[in-house]
Coordinates of C-alpha atoms in Angstrom, one line a residue:
M1 CA -7.6 18.3 -40.7
T2 CA -7.7 14.8 -41.9
A3 CA -10.9 12.9 -41.1
L4 CA -10.5 10.0 -38.6
A5 CA -11.6 6.7 -40.0
T6 CA -14.1 4.7 -37.9
A7 CA -13.1 1.4 -39.5
M8 CA -10.1 -0.7 -38.6
P9 CA -7.1 1.7 -38.4
A10 CA -4.3 1.5 -40.9
A11 CA -1.2 -0.5 -40.0
P12 CA 1.7 0.9 -41.9
M13 CA 4.9 -1.1 -41.7
T14 CA 7.4 1.1 -43.5
L15 CA 8.3 4.8 -43.4
A16 CA 7.3 5.2 -47.0
V17 CA 3.8 3.9 -46.3
F18 CA 3.5 5.9 -43.1
D19 CA 4.6 9.1 -45.0
A20 CA 2.1 8.5 -47.8
L21 CA -0.7 7.9 -45.3
T22 CA 0.0 11.0 -43.3
A23 CA 0.8 13.4 -46.1
S24 CA -1.2 16.6 -46.0
A25 CA -1.0 19.9 -47.9
H26 CA -3.3 21.6 -45.5
G27 CA -1.3 21.8 -42.3
P28 CA -1.4 19.4 -39.3
G29 CA -3.3 16.1 -39.7
A30 CA -4.6 13.6 -37.2
H31 CA -4.9 9.9 -37.7
V32 CA -5.4 6.7 -35.8
I33 CA -3.1 3.9 -36.7
E34 CA -2.1 0.4 -35.4
L35 CA 1.5 1.0 -34.5
H36 CA 3.5 -2.2 -34.9
P37 CA 7.0 -2.7 -33.4
Q38 CA 8.6 -2.7 -36.9
L39 CA 7.3 0.8 -37.7
A40 CA 8.0 2.1 -34.1
G41 CA 11.6 1.1 -34.5
R42 CA 11.9 2.9 -37.9
L43 CA 10.2 6.0 -36.6
L44 CA 12.8 6.2 -33.8
R45 CA 15.4 6.8 -36.5
R46 CA 13.6 10.2 -36.8
N47 CA 13.9 10.9 -33.1
T48 CA 16.9 13.1 -33.4
H49 CA 16.0 16.0 -31.1
N50 CA 14.3 15.1 -27.9
R51 CA 14.7 15.0 -24.1
A52 CA 16.7 12.3 -22.4
L53 CA 15.0 8.9 -22.5
R54 CA 13.7 7.6 -19.1
S55 CA 14.0 3.9 -19.0
T56 CA 11.6 3.6 -16.1
A57 CA 8.8 5.2 -18.3
V58 CA 9.6 2.9 -21.1
D59 CA 9.3 -0.1 -18.7
D60 CA 6.0 1.2 -17.3
Y61 CA 4.4 1.6 -20.7
A62 CA 5.8 -1.7 -22.0
R63 CA 4.2 -3.6 -19.1
D64 CA 0.8 -2.1 -19.8
I65 CA 1.2 -2.9 -23.5
E66 CA 2.2 -6.5 -22.7
A67 CA -0.8 -6.8 -20.3
G68 CA -3.2 -5.5 -23.0
T69 CA -4.2 -2.6 -20.8
W70 CA -2.9 0.2 -23.1
P71 CA -6.0 2.2 -24.1
L72 CA -6.6 4.5 -27.1
N73 CA -7.0 7.5 -24.8
G74 CA -6.5 10.4 -27.2
E75 CA -2.8 11.1 -26.4
A76 CA -0.9 11.4 -29.6
I77 CA 2.6 10.8 -30.9
K78 CA 3.5 14.0 -32.6
F79 CA 5.7 14.7 -35.7
D80 CA 7.0 17.9 -37.3
T81 CA 6.6 19.0 -40.9
H82 CA 9.7 16.9 -41.8
G83 CA 8.5 13.7 -40.1
N84 CA 10.7 14.1 -37.1
V85 CA 9.4 12.8 -33.7
L86 CA 8.5 15.7 -31.4
D87 CA 6.7 13.8 -28.7
G88 CA 6.1 10.1 -28.0
Q89 CA 9.6 8.6 -27.9
H90 CA 8.8 6.7 -24.8
R91 CA 5.7 5.1 -26.3
L92 CA 7.7 4.2 -29.4
H93 CA 10.4 2.5 -27.4
A94 CA 7.8 0.7 -25.3
V95 CA 6.1 -0.7 -28.4
V96 CA 9.5 -2.0 -29.5
K97 CA 10.2 -3.5 -26.1
A98 CA 6.8 -5.1 -25.7
K99 CA 6.9 -6.5 -29.2
K100 CA 3.2 -5.9 -29.5
P101 CA 1.2 -3.4 -31.6
V102 CA -1.1 -0.7 -30.1
Q103 CA -3.7 1.6 -31.5
T104 CA -2.6 5.2 -31.2
F105 CA -3.4 8.7 -32.4
I106 CA -0.7 10.5 -34.4
I107 CA -0.4 14.1 -35.3
T108 CA 1.8 15.1 -38.2
G109 CA 2.8 18.4 -39.8
L110 CA 3.4 20.4 -36.6
P111 CA 5.9 23.3 -36.6
A112 CA 9.2 22.1 -34.9
E113 CA 9.2 24.9 -32.5
T114 CA 6.0 23.6 -30.8
Q115 CA 8.1 20.9 -29.2
T116 CA 9.1 23.2 -26.3
T117 CA 5.4 23.5 -25.2
M118 CA 4.8 19.7 -25.1
D119 CA 4.6 17.7 -21.9
S120 CA 4.7 20.9 -19.8
G121 CA 1.7 20.0 -17.7
R122 CA 1.6 18.2 -14.4
R123 CA 1.6 14.4 -14.7
R124 CA -1.5 12.6 -13.3
T125 CA -0.6 10.5 -10.3
T126 CA -2.2 7.2 -9.2
A127 CA -4.1 9.2 -6.6
D128 CA -5.5 11.5 -9.3
A129 CA -6.7 8.5 -11.3
L130 CA -8.3 6.9 -8.3
S131 CA -10.0 10.2 -7.4
L132 CA -11.4 10.5 -10.9
A133 CA -12.8 7.0 -10.4
A134 CA -14.6 8.2 -7.3
E135 CA -12.5 6.3 -4.9
T136 CA -12.7 7.4 -1.3
N137 CA -9.4 8.2 0.5
A138 CA -7.7 8.1 -2.9
T139 CA -4.3 9.4 -1.7
T140 CA -4.1 6.9 1.1
V141 CA -5.3 4.0 -1.2
A142 CA -2.7 5.0 -3.8
A143 CA 0.1 5.0 -1.2
I144 CA -0.9 1.5 0.1
L145 CA -1.1 0.2 -3.5
G146 CA 2.3 1.5 -4.2
R147 CA 3.9 -0.2 -1.3
L148 CA 2.0 -3.5 -1.9
W149 CA 3.1 -3.5 -5.6
A150 CA 6.7 -2.8 -4.7
W151 CA 6.6 -5.6 -2.1
E152 CA 5.2 -8.0 -4.7
Q153 CA 8.0 -7.0 -7.1
G154 CA 10.5 -8.0 -4.5
D155 CA 11.4 -4.5 -3.4
R156 CA 11.2 -5.2 0.3
K157 CA 13.1 -2.0 1.2
F158 CA 11.1 0.2 -1.1
T159 CA 14.2 1.6 -2.7
R160 CA 13.6 1.0 -6.4
R161 CA 12.4 3.9 -8.6
T162 CA 9.9 1.9 -10.6
R163 CA 6.3 2.4 -9.8
L164 CA 3.0 0.9 -10.8
T165 CA 1.0 2.3 -13.7
T166 CA -2.7 3.4 -13.5
A167 CA -3.9 0.2 -15.1
E168 CA -1.7 -1.9 -12.6
S169 CA -3.1 0.1 -9.7
Q170 CA -6.7 -0.6 -10.8
N171 CA -6.0 -4.3 -11.2
L172 CA -4.2 -4.5 -7.9
L173 CA -7.1 -2.8 -6.1
A174 CA -9.6 -5.1 -7.7
A175 CA -7.5 -8.1 -6.4
H176 CA -7.2 -6.6 -2.9
P177 CA -10.5 -4.6 -2.3
Q178 CA -9.8 -4.8 1.5
I179 CA -7.2 -2.0 0.9
R180 CA -10.2 0.4 0.9
R181 CA -11.0 -0.5 4.5
S182 CA -7.3 -0.3 5.5
A183 CA -7.2 3.2 4.0
E184 CA -10.3 4.2 5.9
V185 CA -8.9 3.0 9.2
A186 CA -5.6 4.8 8.5
Q187 CA -7.5 8.1 7.7
R188 CA -9.6 7.9 10.9
T189 CA -6.5 7.1 13.0
H190 CA -4.7 10.1 11.5
T191 CA -7.7 12.4 12.2
A192 CA -8.0 11.2 15.8
F193 CA -4.2 11.1 16.5
P194 CA -2.5 13.5 14.1
H195 CA 0.6 13.8 16.3
I196 CA 1.6 10.1 15.8
R197 CA 2.8 11.0 12.3
R198 CA 5.4 13.4 13.7
R199 CA 8.9 12.1 13.6
P200 CA 10.7 12.3 16.9
S201 CA 13.2 15.0 17.2
A202 CA 16.9 14.1 17.2
P203 CA 18.3 13.5 20.7
P204 CA 20.4 16.4 22.0
T205 CA 24.1 16.2 21.4
T206 CA 26.1 15.6 24.5
S207 CA 29.7 16.8 24.8
W208 CA 31.8 14.4 26.9
P209 CA 35.0 15.5 28.5
R210 CA 38.1 14.3 26.6

């Protein structure tokens, strides 16, 4: 395994430099690089066998990159032994769209057949992230944040499929800390009056004489 440098990460701009940097004769290698839009666009030429692209995910990632809230969190863009993209196409597209570089892990030299096992876990939700941050009533807080964010985006009917990212939810909660109190009241109300959440049954159908 290639040792990870602690200094400023490399910032390859061409495929040739990227390949030279990541070459390994000892199996898969791990690196941290500064991924620029130029290289991201070129790496996408090697994205020839992947799942369908979800534009909403690209938009979500691009907003975090543009806002400077994209962290180096250990998630890696993965490549097979021939340099083809196995996992990370949405991140590559997002870097291109945001037109800003990010620091990221990359894993190279993986067998192509490992692609079928990638991204098979359950995606963490906003509520999961809030719970990990020790927020009380995390599920209710997340629901309120989602509606508030949609409203601020002009989605007054809550019909758009876009949703806020974890970083956006944290920033929104910091800007509106009173949401915690609203969530607490909502939880207490539901506990005291659980029946008020039930939807009324449809009225009986009446057959009128013709």
